[in-house]
């Protein structure tokens, strides 16, 4: 698993254990991403390059979902995309942070169980993983 290095070592170890708990029969990988498209963490079931591409997609999907929240009221909490070969589940995991889980085909996974476990994980790690918006005047910017 890869983690953002600014997270304290004790917290990193706890997050490794928690995120790895999502990987079960039918679950291929789990990725934590800032909603601006940066990878915060990912399991071994996905390469770093694929995790970065997924984090970029999460950013776009999350933005689209939030833009349409006025149609159903309230904030965006989860999204599910189903493909021929599997599913992508997205869940809020703290302020400006999302959890993305890739599964195998729908008939090989209990989606309700995976979604429930994602919500449990988000409740446990959300405050730790909250990624504040980056500032335009940050390091390297004028």
PDB file of C-alpha atoms in Angstrom:
ATOM      1  CA  UNK A   1       0.000   0.000   0.000  1.00  0.00           C
ATOM      2  CA  UNK A   2       1.174   3.523  -0.753  1.00  0.00           C
ATOM      3  CA  UNK A   3       0.440   6.398   1.588  1.00  0.00           C
ATOM      4  CA  UNK A   4       0.910  10.123   1.663  1.00  0.00           C
ATOM      5  CA  UNK A   5       4.126  10.627   3.649  1.00  0.00           C
ATOM      6  CA  UNK A   6       2.814  13.574   5.694  1.00  0.00           C
ATOM      7  CA  UNK A   7       0.592  11.211   7.685  1.00  0.00           C
ATOM      8  CA  UNK A   8       2.284  10.244  10.993  1.00  0.00           C
ATOM      9  CA  UNK A   9       3.808   6.735  11.078  1.00  0.00           C
ATOM     10  CA  UNK A  10       1.405   5.358  13.729  1.00  0.00           C
ATOM     11  CA  UNK A  11      -1.563   6.655  11.749  1.00  0.00           C
ATOM     12  CA  UNK A  12      -0.154   5.235   8.501  1.00  0.00           C
ATOM     13  CA  UNK A  13       0.083   1.785  10.051  1.00  0.00           C
ATOM     14  CA  UNK A  14      -3.502   1.986  11.278  1.00  0.00           C
ATOM     15  CA  UNK A  15      -4.712   3.149   7.854  1.00  0.00           C
ATOM     16  CA  UNK A  16      -2.846   0.337   6.113  1.00  0.00           C
ATOM     17  CA  UNK A  17      -4.630  -2.177   8.295  1.00  0.00           C
ATOM     18  CA  UNK A  18      -8.052  -0.534   7.870  1.00  0.00           C
ATOM     19  CA  UNK A  19      -7.842  -0.111   4.090  1.00  0.00           C
ATOM     20  CA  UNK A  20      -6.600  -3.678   3.625  1.00  0.00           C
ATOM     21  CA  UNK A  21      -9.723  -4.875   5.460  1.00  0.00           C
ATOM     22  CA  UNK A  22     -11.820  -3.748   2.474  1.00  0.00           C
ATOM     23  CA  UNK A  23     -10.100  -6.241   0.189  1.00  0.00           C
ATOM     24  CA  UNK A  24     -12.187  -9.394   0.343  1.00  0.00           C
ATOM     25  CA  UNK A  25     -13.638 -11.880  -2.150  1.00  0.00           C
ATOM     26  CA  UNK A  26     -14.971  -9.889  -5.072  1.00  0.00           C
ATOM     27  CA  UNK A  27     -13.106  -6.694  -4.138  1.00  0.00           C
ATOM     28  CA  UNK A  28     -10.137  -5.969  -6.391  1.00  0.00           C
ATOM     29  CA  UNK A  29      -8.703  -2.797  -4.853  1.00  0.00           C
ATOM     30  CA  UNK A  30      -9.327   0.269  -2.729  1.00  0.00           C
ATOM     31  CA  UNK A  31      -7.940   3.767  -3.269  1.00  0.00           C
ATOM     32  CA  UNK A  32      -8.182   6.860  -1.104  1.00  0.00           C
ATOM     33  CA  UNK A  33      -8.038  10.095  -3.053  1.00  0.00           C
ATOM     34  CA  UNK A  34      -8.354  13.789  -2.446  1.00  0.00           C
ATOM     35  CA  UNK A  35     -11.308  15.069  -4.442  1.00  0.00           C
ATOM     36  CA  UNK A  36      -8.899  17.263  -6.417  1.00  0.00           C
ATOM     37  CA  UNK A  37      -7.428  14.113  -7.959  1.00  0.00           C
ATOM     38  CA  UNK A  38      -4.408  13.241  -5.813  1.00  0.00           C
ATOM     39  CA  UNK A  39      -3.819   9.692  -4.555  1.00  0.00           C
ATOM     40  CA  UNK A  40      -3.590   9.523  -0.770  1.00  0.00           C
ATOM     41  CA  UNK A  41      -3.353   5.746  -0.482  1.00  0.00           C
ATOM     42  CA  UNK A  42      -4.060   2.535  -2.365  1.00  0.00           C
ATOM     43  CA  UNK A  43      -4.001  -1.195  -1.786  1.00  0.00           C
ATOM     44  CA  UNK A  44      -1.657  -3.561  -3.580  1.00  0.00           C
ATOM     45  CA  UNK A  45      -4.480  -4.647  -5.916  1.00  0.00           C
ATOM     46  CA  UNK A  46      -3.960  -1.560  -8.099  1.00  0.00           C
ATOM     47  CA  UNK A  47      -0.753  -0.146  -9.575  1.00  0.00           C
ATOM     48  CA  UNK A  48       0.399   3.359  -8.712  1.00  0.00           C
ATOM     49  CA  UNK A  49      -0.282   4.506 -12.300  1.00  0.00           C
ATOM     50  CA  UNK A  50      -3.806   3.070 -12.253  1.00  0.00           C
ATOM     51  CA  UNK A  51      -4.432   4.552  -8.789  1.00  0.00           C
ATOM     52  CA  UNK A  52      -3.420   7.978 -10.114  1.00  0.00           C
ATOM     53  CA  UNK A  53      -5.727   7.608 -13.131  1.00  0.00           C
ATOM     54  CA  UNK A  54      -8.541   6.474 -10.836  1.00  0.00           C
ATOM     55  CA  UNK A  55      -7.967   9.424  -8.484  1.00  0.00           C
ATOM     56  CA  UNK A  56      -8.265  11.800 -11.451  1.00  0.00           C
ATOM     57  CA  UNK A  57     -11.508  10.080 -12.481  1.00  0.00           C
ATOM     58  CA  UNK A  58     -12.790  10.277  -8.893  1.00  0.00           C
ATOM     59  CA  UNK A  59     -12.212  14.033  -8.999  1.00  0.00           C
ATOM     60  CA  UNK A  60     -14.357  14.400 -12.111  1.00  0.00           C
ATOM     61  CA  UNK A  61     -17.072  12.008 -10.955  1.00  0.00           C
ATOM     62  CA  UNK A  62     -17.252  13.641  -7.544  1.00  0.00           C
ATOM     63  CA  UNK A  63     -17.535  17.069  -9.131  1.00  0.00           C
ATOM     64  CA  UNK A  64     -20.339  15.925 -11.449  1.00  0.00           C
ATOM     65  CA  UNK A  65     -22.208  14.299  -8.581  1.00  0.00           C
ATOM     66  CA  UNK A  66     -21.968  17.380  -6.389  1.00  0.00           C
ATOM     67  CA  UNK A  67     -23.096  19.615  -9.240  1.00  0.00           C
ATOM     68  CA  UNK A  68     -26.339  17.627  -9.485  1.00  0.00           C
ATOM     69  CA  UNK A  69     -27.017  17.351  -5.742  1.00  0.00           C
ATOM     70  CA  UNK A  70     -29.653  20.080  -5.984  1.00  0.00           C
ATOM     71  CA  UNK A  71     -31.864  17.604  -7.864  1.00  0.00           C
ATOM     72  CA  UNK A  72     -32.049  15.225  -4.910  1.00  0.00           C
ATOM     73  CA  UNK A  73     -31.150  17.509  -2.021  1.00  0.00           C
ATOM     74  CA  UNK A  74     -28.255  17.337   0.371  1.00  0.00           C
ATOM     75  CA  UNK A  75     -24.623  16.507  -0.116  1.00  0.00           C
ATOM     76  CA  UNK A  76     -23.110  13.697  -2.144  1.00  0.00           C
ATOM     77  CA  UNK A  77     -22.286  10.594  -0.106  1.00  0.00           C
ATOM     78  CA  UNK A  78     -21.883   7.684  -2.543  1.00  0.00           C
ATOM     79  CA  UNK A  79     -21.770   6.798  -6.223  1.00  0.00           C
ATOM     80  CA  UNK A  80     -21.879   3.429  -7.967  1.00  0.00           C
ATOM     81  CA  UNK A  81     -20.862   2.749 -11.551  1.00  0.00           C
ATOM     82  CA  UNK A  82     -21.455  -0.692 -13.006  1.00  0.00           C
ATOM     83  CA  UNK A  83     -19.423  -2.004 -15.939  1.00  0.00           C
ATOM     84  CA  UNK A  84     -19.525  -5.341 -17.777  1.00  0.00           C
ATOM     85  CA  UNK A  85     -16.554  -6.604 -15.760  1.00  0.00           C
ATOM     86  CA  UNK A  86     -17.190  -5.061 -12.356  1.00  0.00           C
ATOM     87  CA  UNK A  87     -18.181  -2.026 -10.355  1.00  0.00           C
ATOM     88  CA  UNK A  88     -16.635   1.167  -9.059  1.00  0.00           C
ATOM     89  CA  UNK A  89     -18.039   2.382  -5.742  1.00  0.00           C
ATOM     90  CA  UNK A  90     -17.217   5.871  -4.469  1.00  0.00           C
ATOM     91  CA  UNK A  91     -17.873   7.110  -0.964  1.00  0.00           C
ATOM     92  CA  UNK A  92     -17.084  10.265   0.956  1.00  0.00           C
ATOM     93  CA  UNK A  93     -14.248   9.577   3.397  1.00  0.00           C
ATOM     94  CA  UNK A  94     -13.835  12.942   5.055  1.00  0.00           C
ATOM     95  CA  UNK A  95     -13.542  16.565   4.027  1.00  0.00           C
ATOM     96  CA  UNK A  96     -12.344  16.692   0.398  1.00  0.00           C
ATOM     97  CA  UNK A  97     -11.499  12.969   0.486  1.00  0.00           C
ATOM     98  CA  UNK A  98     -13.099   9.993  -1.268  1.00  0.00           C
ATOM     99  CA  UNK A  99     -12.750   6.233  -1.091  1.00  0.00           C
ATOM    100  CA  UNK A 100     -12.918   4.300  -4.382  1.00  0.00           C
ATOM    101  CA  UNK A 101     -13.407   0.537  -4.397  1.00  0.00           C
ATOM    102  CA  UNK A 102     -13.120  -1.566  -7.548  1.00  0.00           C
ATOM    103  CA  UNK A 103     -14.931  -4.909  -7.557  1.00  0.00           C
ATOM    104  CA  UNK A 104     -15.272  -7.860  -9.853  1.00  0.00           C
ATOM    105  CA  UNK A 105     -18.555  -8.657 -11.633  1.00  0.00           C
ATOM    106  CA  UNK A 106     -21.755  -7.873  -9.715  1.00  0.00           C
ATOM    107  CA  UNK A 107     -22.651 -11.547  -9.327  1.00  0.00           C
ATOM    108  CA  UNK A 108     -19.339 -12.139  -7.482  1.00  0.00           C
ATOM    109  CA  UNK A 109     -19.697  -9.452  -4.814  1.00  0.00           C
ATOM    110  CA  UNK A 110     -22.247  -8.395  -2.223  1.00  0.00           C
ATOM    111  CA  UNK A 111     -22.489  -4.692  -3.023  1.00  0.00           C
ATOM    112  CA  UNK A 112     -24.468  -3.853   0.107  1.00  0.00           C
ATOM    113  CA  UNK A 113     -21.784  -5.430   2.304  1.00  0.00           C
ATOM    114  CA  UNK A 114     -18.973  -3.613   0.482  1.00  0.00           C
ATOM    115  CA  UNK A 115     -20.826  -0.273   0.716  1.00  0.00           C
ATOM    116  CA  UNK A 116     -21.467  -0.831   4.418  1.00  0.00           C
ATOM    117  CA  UNK A 117     -17.799  -1.625   5.042  1.00  0.00           C
ATOM    118  CA  UNK A 118     -16.802   1.482   3.081  1.00  0.00           C
ATOM    119  CA  UNK A 119     -19.058   3.603   5.298  1.00  0.00           C
ATOM    120  CA  UNK A 120     -17.545   2.045   8.417  1.00  0.00           C
ATOM    121  CA  UNK A 121     -14.039   2.762   7.168  1.00  0.00           C
ATOM    122  CA  UNK A 122     -14.934   6.341   6.231  1.00  0.00           C
ATOM    123  CA  UNK A 123     -16.317   6.953   9.708  1.00  0.00           C
ATOM    124  CA  UNK A 124     -13.096   5.673  11.265  1.00  0.00           C
ATOM    125  CA  UNK A 125     -10.576   7.428   9.055  1.00  0.00           C
ATOM    126  CA  UNK A 126     -12.446  10.463   7.725  1.00  0.00           C
ATOM    127  CA  UNK A 127     -11.083  12.905  10.280  1.00  0.00           C
ATOM    128  CA  UNK A 128      -7.528  11.629   9.716  1.00  0.00           C
ATOM    129  CA  UNK A 129      -7.743  11.703   5.924  1.00  0.00           C
ATOM    130  CA  UNK A 130      -9.464  15.045   5.489  1.00  0.00           C
ATOM    131  CA  UNK A 131      -7.487  16.901   2.847  1.00  0.00           C
ATOM    132  CA  UNK A 132      -7.969  20.663   3.026  1.00  0.00           C
ATOM    133  CA  UNK A 133      -8.193  22.510  -0.301  1.00  0.00           C
ATOM    134  CA  UNK A 134      -4.776  23.474  -1.680  1.00  0.00           C
ATOM    135  CA  UNK A 135      -3.979  27.155  -1.619  1.00  0.00           C
ATOM    136  CA  UNK A 136      -3.035  29.009  -4.769  1.00  0.00           C
ATOM    137  CA  UNK A 137      -0.213  30.725  -2.868  1.00  0.00           C
ATOM    138  CA  UNK A 138       1.328  27.459  -1.643  1.00  0.00           C
ATOM    139  CA  UNK A 139       4.979  26.427  -2.036  1.00  0.00           C
ATOM    140  CA  UNK A 140       6.363  27.058  -5.502  1.00  0.00           C
ATOM    141  CA  UNK A 141       3.654  29.527  -6.432  1.00  0.00           C
ATOM    142  CA  UNK A 142       3.848  33.254  -6.588  1.00  0.00           C
TER     143      UNK A 142
END
